[in-house]
């Protein structure tokens, strides 16, 4: 039998207001109090009243959302996912992975993991023990359903566009080499080069977390004298354009550039950037549809779905006649 807030407050020796703050996150409480309340709530089978009446989807993230990471894929997808979940009249709770004890079987109906593959592996045992359905994005596991962007298709579209403009020495950088997206992108690049008998240049690891190392990687790719460059990863799109101009490359006169789409940003660059676009709103909508399907039929077979990408053609690709 579920306990009420009075019993929980009495057991923990705190006020009902403190209990409320622990579960709503509207004000800070000490880590010791938070841990004590969560442990007692599980013991007493306490269910927060504000979420009992509606299905709640928990979104697990690495850290609390931050404006400093607003161009990252996870932060942008989080925004779209929360909007879509709310639009479907569901409750949503964003939980840092270190706070997994806040997942309560009694009211959390499904879980969306917005974590990197190393982070999922670190907590894999905990996820496998969860009783509610789990959905991942751009990652596939035996314990979850998944929604995936076809990243290989995106790179192929970019390469076909550059090839049609006469480019034969095309470089590639990826923001992650160890995850599903990175593997798909590199695989598509190598397959395209082999099919067209093009030189396969070294793939650069260009990311936003280590600017100095990423610049060395960019220089390593540029040393091969590519006439065009495909830069994968939304978080590094602007950084790549900046670093090329800093090295006195004119776009597209000296080098053509295709990046990943940052809605409402890439179209205002000079020149406007041709981009690979994974539609985050469509990705969020498909993800929430998958969550709803799992909520309605939690014991149905796990499913993996794939969404296509698109190439938005602007002015950062020029013809190469060399």
mmCIF file of C-alpha atoms in Angstrom:
data_model
loop_
_atom_site.group_PDB
_atom_site.id
_atom_site.type_symbol
_atom_site.label_atom_id
_atom_site.label_comp_id
_atom_site.label_asym_id
_atom_site.label_seq_id
_atom_site.Cartn_x
_atom_site.Cartn_y
_atom_site.Cartn_z
ATOM 1 C CA UNK A 1 0.000 0.000 0.000
ATOM 2 C CA UNK A 2 1.300 3.424 -0.920
ATOM 3 C CA UNK A 3 2.131 5.912 1.836
ATOM 4 C CA UNK A 4 1.203 9.590 1.836
ATOM 5 C CA UNK A 5 3.446 12.635 2.157
ATOM 6 C CA UNK A 6 2.754 12.962 5.903
ATOM 7 C CA UNK A 7 4.129 9.499 6.631
ATOM 8 C CA UNK A 8 7.180 10.127 4.455
ATOM 9 C CA UNK A 9 7.890 13.481 6.097
ATOM 10 C CA UNK A 10 7.582 11.924 9.567
ATOM 11 C CA UNK A 11 9.915 9.055 8.724
ATOM 12 C CA UNK A 12 12.539 11.424 7.320
ATOM 13 C CA UNK A 13 12.142 14.063 10.041
ATOM 14 C CA UNK A 14 11.586 16.852 7.521
ATOM 15 C CA UNK A 15 8.684 19.064 6.476
ATOM 16 C CA UNK A 16 6.188 18.271 3.726
ATOM 17 C CA UNK A 17 7.605 21.269 1.838
ATOM 18 C CA UNK A 18 11.026 19.624 1.815
ATOM 19 C CA UNK A 19 9.515 16.396 0.489
ATOM 20 C CA UNK A 20 7.838 18.393 -2.277
ATOM 21 C CA UNK A 21 11.096 20.140 -3.181
ATOM 22 C CA UNK A 22 12.887 16.801 -3.532
ATOM 23 C CA UNK A 23 10.374 15.572 -6.114
ATOM 24 C CA UNK A 24 9.637 18.779 -7.995
ATOM 25 C CA UNK A 25 13.173 20.141 -8.121
ATOM 26 C CA UNK A 26 11.815 23.671 -7.726
ATOM 27 C CA UNK A 27 14.304 24.493 -4.965
ATOM 28 C CA UNK A 28 17.591 23.030 -3.812
ATOM 29 C CA UNK A 29 17.900 20.564 -0.964
ATOM 30 C CA UNK A 30 21.080 19.027 0.394
ATOM 31 C CA UNK A 31 22.328 15.820 -1.207
ATOM 32 C CA UNK A 32 22.059 14.030 2.151
ATOM 33 C CA UNK A 33 18.375 14.994 2.564
ATOM 34 C CA UNK A 34 17.573 14.140 -1.047
ATOM 35 C CA UNK A 35 19.172 10.695 -0.744
ATOM 36 C CA UNK A 36 17.397 10.038 2.567
ATOM 37 C CA UNK A 37 13.985 11.049 1.164
ATOM 38 C CA UNK A 38 14.352 8.978 -2.012
ATOM 39 C CA UNK A 39 15.420 5.890 -0.073
ATOM 40 C CA UNK A 40 12.518 6.267 2.374
ATOM 41 C CA UNK A 41 10.060 6.877 -0.454
ATOM 42 C CA UNK A 42 11.042 3.617 -2.103
ATOM 43 C CA UNK A 43 10.738 1.789 1.209
ATOM 44 C CA UNK A 44 7.272 3.228 1.876
ATOM 45 C CA UNK A 45 6.149 2.959 -1.766
ATOM 46 C CA UNK A 46 5.425 6.686 -1.777
ATOM 47 C CA UNK A 47 4.002 8.056 -5.020
ATOM 48 C CA UNK A 48 4.134 11.827 -5.618
ATOM 49 C CA UNK A 49 0.559 13.010 -6.062
ATOM 50 C CA UNK A 50 1.332 15.358 -8.947
ATOM 51 C CA UNK A 51 2.276 12.448 -11.213
ATOM 52 C CA UNK A 52 -0.139 9.728 -10.118
ATOM 53 C CA UNK A 53 -2.943 10.708 -12.471
ATOM 54 C CA UNK A 54 -0.959 10.802 -15.722
ATOM 55 C CA UNK A 55 1.655 8.727 -17.467
ATOM 56 C CA UNK A 56 5.170 10.016 -16.883
ATOM 57 C CA UNK A 57 8.129 9.566 -19.213
ATOM 58 C CA UNK A 58 11.549 9.841 -17.598
ATOM 59 C CA UNK A 59 14.338 11.248 -19.776
ATOM 60 C CA UNK A 60 17.764 10.200 -18.529
ATOM 61 C CA UNK A 61 20.595 12.601 -19.371
ATOM 62 C CA UNK A 62 24.274 12.764 -18.434
ATOM 63 C CA UNK A 63 23.995 16.101 -16.642
ATOM 64 C CA UNK A 64 21.391 18.750 -15.994
ATOM 65 C CA UNK A 65 20.638 20.750 -19.185
ATOM 66 C CA UNK A 66 22.992 23.684 -19.727
ATOM 67 C CA UNK A 67 22.807 26.699 -22.089
ATOM 68 C CA UNK A 68 26.549 26.228 -22.717
ATOM 69 C CA UNK A 69 25.740 22.993 -24.579
ATOM 70 C CA UNK A 70 22.784 24.333 -26.536
ATOM 71 C CA UNK A 71 24.258 23.384 -29.938
ATOM 72 C CA UNK A 72 24.925 19.762 -28.942
ATOM 73 C CA UNK A 73 22.778 17.008 -30.415
ATOM 74 C CA UNK A 74 21.564 15.737 -27.036
ATOM 75 C CA UNK A 75 20.562 19.168 -25.726
ATOM 76 C CA UNK A 76 18.701 20.043 -28.923
ATOM 77 C CA UNK A 77 16.951 16.670 -29.063
ATOM 78 C CA UNK A 78 16.016 17.026 -25.390
ATOM 79 C CA UNK A 79 14.186 20.264 -26.138
ATOM 80 C CA UNK A 80 12.270 18.688 -29.028
ATOM 81 C CA UNK A 81 11.480 15.555 -27.015
ATOM 82 C CA UNK A 82 10.109 17.464 -24.023
ATOM 83 C CA UNK A 83 7.900 19.514 -26.338
ATOM 84 C CA UNK A 84 6.605 16.413 -28.112
ATOM 85 C CA UNK A 85 5.975 14.503 -24.864
ATOM 86 C CA UNK A 86 4.055 17.457 -23.429
ATOM 87 C CA UNK A 87 2.071 17.838 -26.651
ATOM 88 C CA UNK A 88 0.946 14.215 -26.260
ATOM 89 C CA UNK A 89 -0.433 15.096 -22.781
ATOM 90 C CA UNK A 90 2.199 13.099 -20.940
ATOM 91 C CA UNK A 91 4.271 14.232 -17.997
ATOM 92 C CA UNK A 92 8.028 14.315 -18.382
ATOM 93 C CA UNK A 93 10.840 14.312 -15.876
ATOM 94 C CA UNK A 94 14.469 14.984 -16.827
ATOM 95 C CA UNK A 95 16.779 12.996 -14.553
ATOM 96 C CA UNK A 96 20.607 13.067 -14.509
ATOM 97 C CA UNK A 97 21.899 9.519 -14.692
ATOM 98 C CA UNK A 98 23.416 9.772 -11.207
ATOM 99 C CA UNK A 99 19.877 10.168 -9.846
ATOM 100 C CA UNK A 100 18.470 6.912 -11.216
ATOM 101 C CA UNK A 101 16.866 6.095 -7.812
ATOM 102 C CA UNK A 102 14.268 8.761 -8.680
ATOM 103 C CA UNK A 103 12.765 6.287 -11.155
ATOM 104 C CA UNK A 104 9.655 4.904 -9.467
ATOM 105 C CA UNK A 105 7.911 1.883 -10.945
ATOM 106 C CA UNK A 106 4.598 3.175 -9.651
ATOM 107 C CA UNK A 107 4.348 6.158 -11.974
ATOM 108 C CA UNK A 108 7.196 6.111 -14.533
ATOM 109 C CA UNK A 109 5.678 4.405 -17.561
ATOM 110 C CA UNK A 110 8.647 4.547 -19.954
ATOM 111 C CA UNK A 111 12.248 5.735 -20.083
ATOM 112 C CA UNK A 112 14.081 7.643 -22.810
ATOM 113 C CA UNK A 113 17.877 7.432 -22.644
ATOM 114 C CA UNK A 114 19.725 10.469 -24.023
ATOM 115 C CA UNK A 115 23.166 9.213 -23.070
ATOM 116 C CA UNK A 116 26.378 8.345 -24.859
ATOM 117 C CA UNK A 117 27.275 4.704 -25.393
ATOM 118 C CA UNK A 118 29.980 4.730 -22.664
ATOM 119 C CA UNK A 119 27.473 6.223 -20.214
ATOM 120 C CA UNK A 120 24.903 3.566 -21.059
ATOM 121 C CA UNK A 121 27.492 0.820 -20.676
ATOM 122 C CA UNK A 122 28.504 2.208 -17.281
ATOM 123 C CA UNK A 123 24.927 1.899 -16.007
ATOM 124 C CA UNK A 124 23.809 -0.981 -18.198
ATOM 125 C CA UNK A 125 23.066 -3.316 -15.318
ATOM 126 C CA UNK A 126 20.737 -0.746 -13.753
ATOM 127 C CA UNK A 127 18.896 -0.211 -17.033
ATOM 128 C CA UNK A 128 18.518 -3.941 -17.622
ATOM 129 C CA UNK A 129 16.859 -4.283 -14.215
ATOM 130 C CA UNK A 130 14.228 -1.614 -14.901
ATOM 131 C CA UNK A 131 10.702 -2.944 -15.277
ATOM 132 C CA UNK A 132 9.452 -0.173 -17.573
ATOM 133 C CA UNK A 133 10.075 0.016 -21.349
ATOM 134 C CA UNK A 134 13.197 1.842 -22.538
ATOM 135 C CA UNK A 135 13.823 3.681 -25.807
ATOM 136 C CA UNK A 136 17.250 4.796 -27.027
ATOM 137 C CA UNK A 137 18.172 7.190 -29.845
ATOM 138 C CA UNK A 138 20.868 6.296 -32.402
ATOM 139 C CA UNK A 139 21.913 3.325 -30.265
ATOM 140 C CA UNK A 140 20.661 -0.255 -30.238
ATOM 141 C CA UNK A 141 20.558 -2.586 -27.243
ATOM 142 C CA UNK A 142 18.818 -5.842 -26.390
ATOM 143 C CA UNK A 143 17.041 -4.165 -23.449
ATOM 144 C CA UNK A 144 15.506 -1.286 -25.441
ATOM 145 C CA UNK A 145 13.678 -0.211 -28.545
ATOM 146 C CA UNK A 146 15.412 2.432 -30.615
ATOM 147 C CA UNK A 147 14.882 5.263 -33.067
ATOM 148 C CA UNK A 148 17.811 5.910 -35.387
ATOM 149 C CA UNK A 149 18.916 8.478 -37.923
ATOM 150 C CA UNK A 150 20.481 7.022 -41.069
ATOM 151 C CA UNK A 151 23.837 8.776 -40.641
ATOM 152 C CA UNK A 152 25.456 6.765 -43.408
ATOM 153 C CA UNK A 153 22.855 8.040 -45.845
ATOM 154 C CA UNK A 154 23.606 11.622 -44.798
ATOM 155 C CA UNK A 155 27.301 11.269 -45.572
ATOM 156 C CA UNK A 156 26.506 9.560 -48.881
ATOM 157 C CA UNK A 157 24.222 12.456 -49.884
ATOM 158 C CA UNK A 158 26.993 14.929 -49.100
ATOM 159 C CA UNK A 159 29.595 12.954 -51.032
ATOM 160 C CA UNK A 160 27.323 12.548 -54.059
ATOM 161 C CA UNK A 161 26.724 16.301 -54.103
ATOM 162 C CA UNK A 162 30.439 17.071 -53.925
ATOM 163 C CA UNK A 163 31.230 14.446 -56.551
ATOM 164 C CA UNK A 164 28.698 15.996 -58.918
ATOM 165 C CA UNK A 165 30.562 19.306 -58.508
ATOM 166 C CA UNK A 166 33.828 17.721 -59.639
ATOM 167 C CA UNK A 167 35.427 17.024 -56.268
ATOM 168 C CA UNK A 168 37.597 13.920 -56.067
ATOM 169 C CA UNK A 169 39.729 14.587 -52.969
ATOM 170 C CA UNK A 170 37.122 14.783 -50.234
ATOM 171 C CA UNK A 171 37.981 14.814 -46.534
ATOM 172 C CA UNK A 172 35.783 13.720 -43.636
ATOM 173 C CA UNK A 173 35.760 14.573 -39.932
ATOM 174 C CA UNK A 174 33.459 13.093 -37.301
ATOM 175 C CA UNK A 175 32.717 14.348 -33.811
ATOM 176 C CA UNK A 176 32.585 10.808 -32.411
ATOM 177 C CA UNK A 177 34.433 7.766 -33.708
ATOM 178 C CA UNK A 178 33.329 5.280 -31.065
ATOM 179 C CA UNK A 179 29.542 5.476 -31.389
ATOM 180 C CA UNK A 180 26.977 4.169 -33.858
ATOM 181 C CA UNK A 181 26.761 7.453 -35.779
ATOM 182 C CA UNK A 182 30.533 7.682 -36.182
ATOM 183 C CA UNK A 183 30.821 4.100 -37.382
ATOM 184 C CA UNK A 184 28.017 4.585 -39.923
ATOM 185 C CA UNK A 185 29.537 7.817 -41.248
ATOM 186 C CA UNK A 186 33.030 6.396 -41.632
ATOM 187 C CA UNK A 187 31.644 3.243 -43.229
ATOM 188 C CA UNK A 188 29.658 5.253 -45.773
ATOM 189 C CA UNK A 189 32.712 7.388 -46.591
ATOM 190 C CA UNK A 190 34.906 4.355 -47.222
ATOM 191 C CA UNK A 191 32.224 2.606 -49.277
ATOM 192 C CA UNK A 192 31.714 5.700 -51.457
ATOM 193 C CA UNK A 193 35.457 6.140 -52.015
ATOM 194 C CA UNK A 194 35.830 2.481 -52.972
ATOM 195 C CA UNK A 195 32.844 2.544 -55.349
ATOM 196 C CA UNK A 196 34.096 5.695 -57.141
ATOM 197 C CA UNK A 197 37.770 4.701 -56.946
ATOM 198 C CA UNK A 198 38.576 7.887 -55.030
ATOM 199 C CA UNK A 199 41.482 8.446 -52.664
ATOM 200 C CA UNK A 200 40.405 7.617 -49.115
ATOM 201 C CA UNK A 201 41.851 10.394 -46.965
ATOM 202 C CA UNK A 202 42.436 9.917 -43.214
ATOM 203 C CA UNK A 203 39.299 10.587 -41.179
ATOM 204 C CA UNK A 204 39.692 13.378 -38.644
ATOM 205 C CA UNK A 205 38.290 13.303 -35.101
ATOM 206 C CA UNK A 206 37.044 16.893 -34.858
ATOM 207 C CA UNK A 207 34.981 17.591 -31.750
ATOM 208 C CA UNK A 208 34.046 20.452 -29.467
ATOM 209 C CA UNK A 209 35.354 18.978 -26.200
ATOM 210 C CA UNK A 210 39.069 19.361 -26.998
ATOM 211 C CA UNK A 211 39.704 22.323 -29.275
ATOM 212 C CA UNK A 212 43.492 21.956 -29.385
ATOM 213 C CA UNK A 213 43.450 18.271 -30.305
ATOM 214 C CA UNK A 214 40.609 18.804 -32.775
ATOM 215 C CA UNK A 215 42.596 21.510 -34.558
ATOM 216 C CA UNK A 216 45.509 19.104 -34.893
ATOM 217 C CA UNK A 217 43.123 16.551 -36.372
ATOM 218 C CA UNK A 218 41.762 19.142 -38.804
ATOM 219 C CA UNK A 219 45.298 20.070 -39.876
ATOM 220 C CA UNK A 220 46.065 16.376 -40.409
ATOM 221 C CA UNK A 221 43.136 16.133 -42.831
ATOM 222 C CA UNK A 222 43.979 19.422 -44.555
ATOM 223 C CA UNK A 223 47.577 18.255 -45.086
ATOM 224 C CA UNK A 224 46.163 15.771 -47.612
ATOM 225 C CA UNK A 225 45.000 18.763 -49.689
ATOM 226 C CA UNK A 226 41.286 17.945 -49.994
ATOM 227 C CA UNK A 227 39.228 20.166 -52.251
ATOM 228 C CA UNK A 228 36.150 19.561 -50.103
ATOM 229 C CA UNK A 229 35.420 18.671 -46.509
ATOM 230 C CA UNK A 230 32.425 17.006 -44.833
ATOM 231 C CA UNK A 231 32.245 17.885 -41.134
ATOM 232 C CA UNK A 232 29.854 15.692 -39.132
ATOM 233 C CA UNK A 233 28.315 16.792 -35.843
ATOM 234 C CA UNK A 234 26.084 19.770 -35.079
ATOM 235 C CA UNK A 235 28.213 20.942 -32.177
ATOM 236 C CA UNK A 236 31.273 21.498 -34.402
ATOM 237 C CA UNK A 237 29.666 23.026 -37.491
ATOM 238 C CA UNK A 238 30.465 26.632 -36.613
ATOM 239 C CA UNK A 239 33.844 25.741 -35.136
ATOM 240 C CA UNK A 240 34.887 24.050 -38.393
ATOM 241 C CA UNK A 241 33.922 27.060 -40.534
ATOM 242 C CA UNK A 242 35.793 29.344 -38.138
ATOM 243 C CA UNK A 243 38.964 27.226 -38.125
ATOM 244 C CA UNK A 244 39.033 27.042 -41.926
ATOM 245 C CA UNK A 245 38.751 30.801 -42.260
ATOM 246 C CA UNK A 246 41.379 31.230 -39.545
ATOM 247 C CA UNK A 247 43.720 29.219 -41.783
ATOM 248 C CA UNK A 248 42.904 31.543 -44.704
ATOM 249 C CA UNK A 249 40.766 29.054 -46.586
ATOM 250 C CA UNK A 250 38.071 30.764 -48.612
ATOM 251 C CA UNK A 251 34.774 28.899 -48.733
ATOM 252 C CA UNK A 252 33.994 27.661 -51.369
ATOM 253 C CA UNK A 253 36.770 29.127 -53.560
ATOM 254 C CA UNK A 254 39.622 27.229 -51.867
ATOM 255 C CA UNK A 255 37.676 24.445 -50.190
ATOM 256 C CA UNK A 256 34.045 23.387 -50.259
ATOM 257 C CA UNK A 257 32.393 22.673 -46.913
ATOM 258 C CA UNK A 258 29.386 20.608 -45.851
ATOM 259 C CA UNK A 259 28.466 20.555 -42.167
ATOM 260 C CA UNK A 260 25.642 19.232 -40.012
ATOM 261 C CA UNK A 261 22.557 21.402 -39.734
ATOM 262 C CA UNK A 262 22.068 23.911 -36.944
ATOM 263 C CA UNK A 263 18.569 25.204 -37.556
ATOM 264 C CA UNK A 264 18.437 28.993 -37.891
ATOM 265 C CA UNK A 265 22.253 29.323 -37.757
ATOM 266 C CA UNK A 266 23.895 27.671 -40.775
ATOM 267 C CA UNK A 267 21.618 29.540 -43.160
ATOM 268 C CA UNK A 268 22.945 32.880 -41.842
ATOM 269 C CA UNK A 269 26.644 32.114 -42.181
ATOM 270 C CA UNK A 270 28.800 33.688 -44.898
ATOM 271 C CA UNK A 271 28.601 31.822 -47.156
ATOM 272 C CA UNK A 272 25.419 29.994 -46.184
ATOM 273 C CA UNK A 273 26.430 26.449 -45.298
ATOM 274 C CA UNK A 274 25.262 23.392 -47.180
ATOM 275 C CA UNK A 275 24.296 20.932 -44.464
ATOM 276 C CA UNK A 276 23.294 17.370 -43.658
ATOM 277 C CA UNK A 277 20.033 17.603 -41.745
ATOM 278 C CA UNK A 278 18.609 15.061 -39.348
ATOM 279 C CA UNK A 279 15.203 16.509 -38.593
ATOM 280 C CA UNK A 280 15.171 16.658 -34.801
ATOM 281 C CA UNK A 281 11.459 17.395 -34.609
ATOM 282 C CA UNK A 282 10.713 14.308 -36.714
ATOM 283 C CA UNK A 283 13.197 12.302 -34.655
ATOM 284 C CA UNK A 284 11.527 13.443 -31.428
ATOM 285 C CA UNK A 285 8.050 12.685 -32.803
ATOM 286 C CA UNK A 286 9.071 9.150 -33.829
ATOM 287 C CA UNK A 287 10.773 8.625 -30.470
ATOM 288 C CA UNK A 288 7.676 9.679 -28.539
ATOM 289 C CA UNK A 289 5.501 7.525 -30.798
ATOM 290 C CA UNK A 290 7.759 4.602 -29.907
ATOM 291 C CA UNK A 291 7.446 5.472 -26.203
ATOM 292 C CA UNK A 292 3.650 5.589 -26.460
ATOM 293 C CA UNK A 293 3.567 2.259 -28.255
ATOM 294 C CA UNK A 294 5.694 0.742 -25.502
ATOM 295 C CA UNK A 295 3.490 2.258 -22.769
ATOM 296 C CA UNK A 296 0.354 0.813 -24.376
ATOM 297 C CA UNK A 297 1.927 -2.586 -24.993
ATOM 298 C CA UNK A 298 4.933 -2.894 -22.654
ATOM 299 C CA UNK A 299 5.436 -6.588 -23.396
ATOM 300 C CA UNK A 300 5.397 -6.241 -27.194
ATOM 301 C CA UNK A 301 8.606 -7.116 -29.093
ATOM 302 C CA UNK A 302 11.269 -4.420 -29.099
ATOM 303 C CA UNK A 303 11.514 -2.474 -32.337
ATOM 304 C CA UNK A 304 14.175 -0.430 -34.148
ATOM 305 C CA UNK A 305 13.111 2.274 -36.599
ATOM 306 C CA UNK A 306 15.177 4.386 -38.987
ATOM 307 C CA UNK A 307 14.661 7.933 -40.250
ATOM 308 C CA UNK A 308 16.207 9.345 -43.431
ATOM 309 C CA UNK A 309 18.384 12.446 -43.578
ATOM 310 C CA UNK A 310 18.304 15.260 -46.122
ATOM 311 C CA UNK A 311 20.882 17.518 -47.725
ATOM 312 C CA UNK A 312 20.120 21.238 -47.562
ATOM 313 C CA UNK A 313 21.985 22.820 -50.480
ATOM 314 C CA UNK A 314 23.244 26.365 -49.994
ATOM 315 C CA UNK A 315 26.391 28.218 -51.095
ATOM 316 C CA UNK A 316 29.381 26.585 -49.394
ATOM 317 C CA UNK A 317 30.052 24.106 -52.221
ATOM 318 C CA UNK A 318 31.723 25.275 -55.425
ATOM 319 C CA UNK A 319 32.635 23.492 -58.620
ATOM 320 C CA UNK A 320 36.129 22.062 -58.843
ATOM 321 C CA UNK A 321 37.782 21.876 -62.225
ATOM 322 C CA UNK A 322 41.295 21.026 -61.128
#
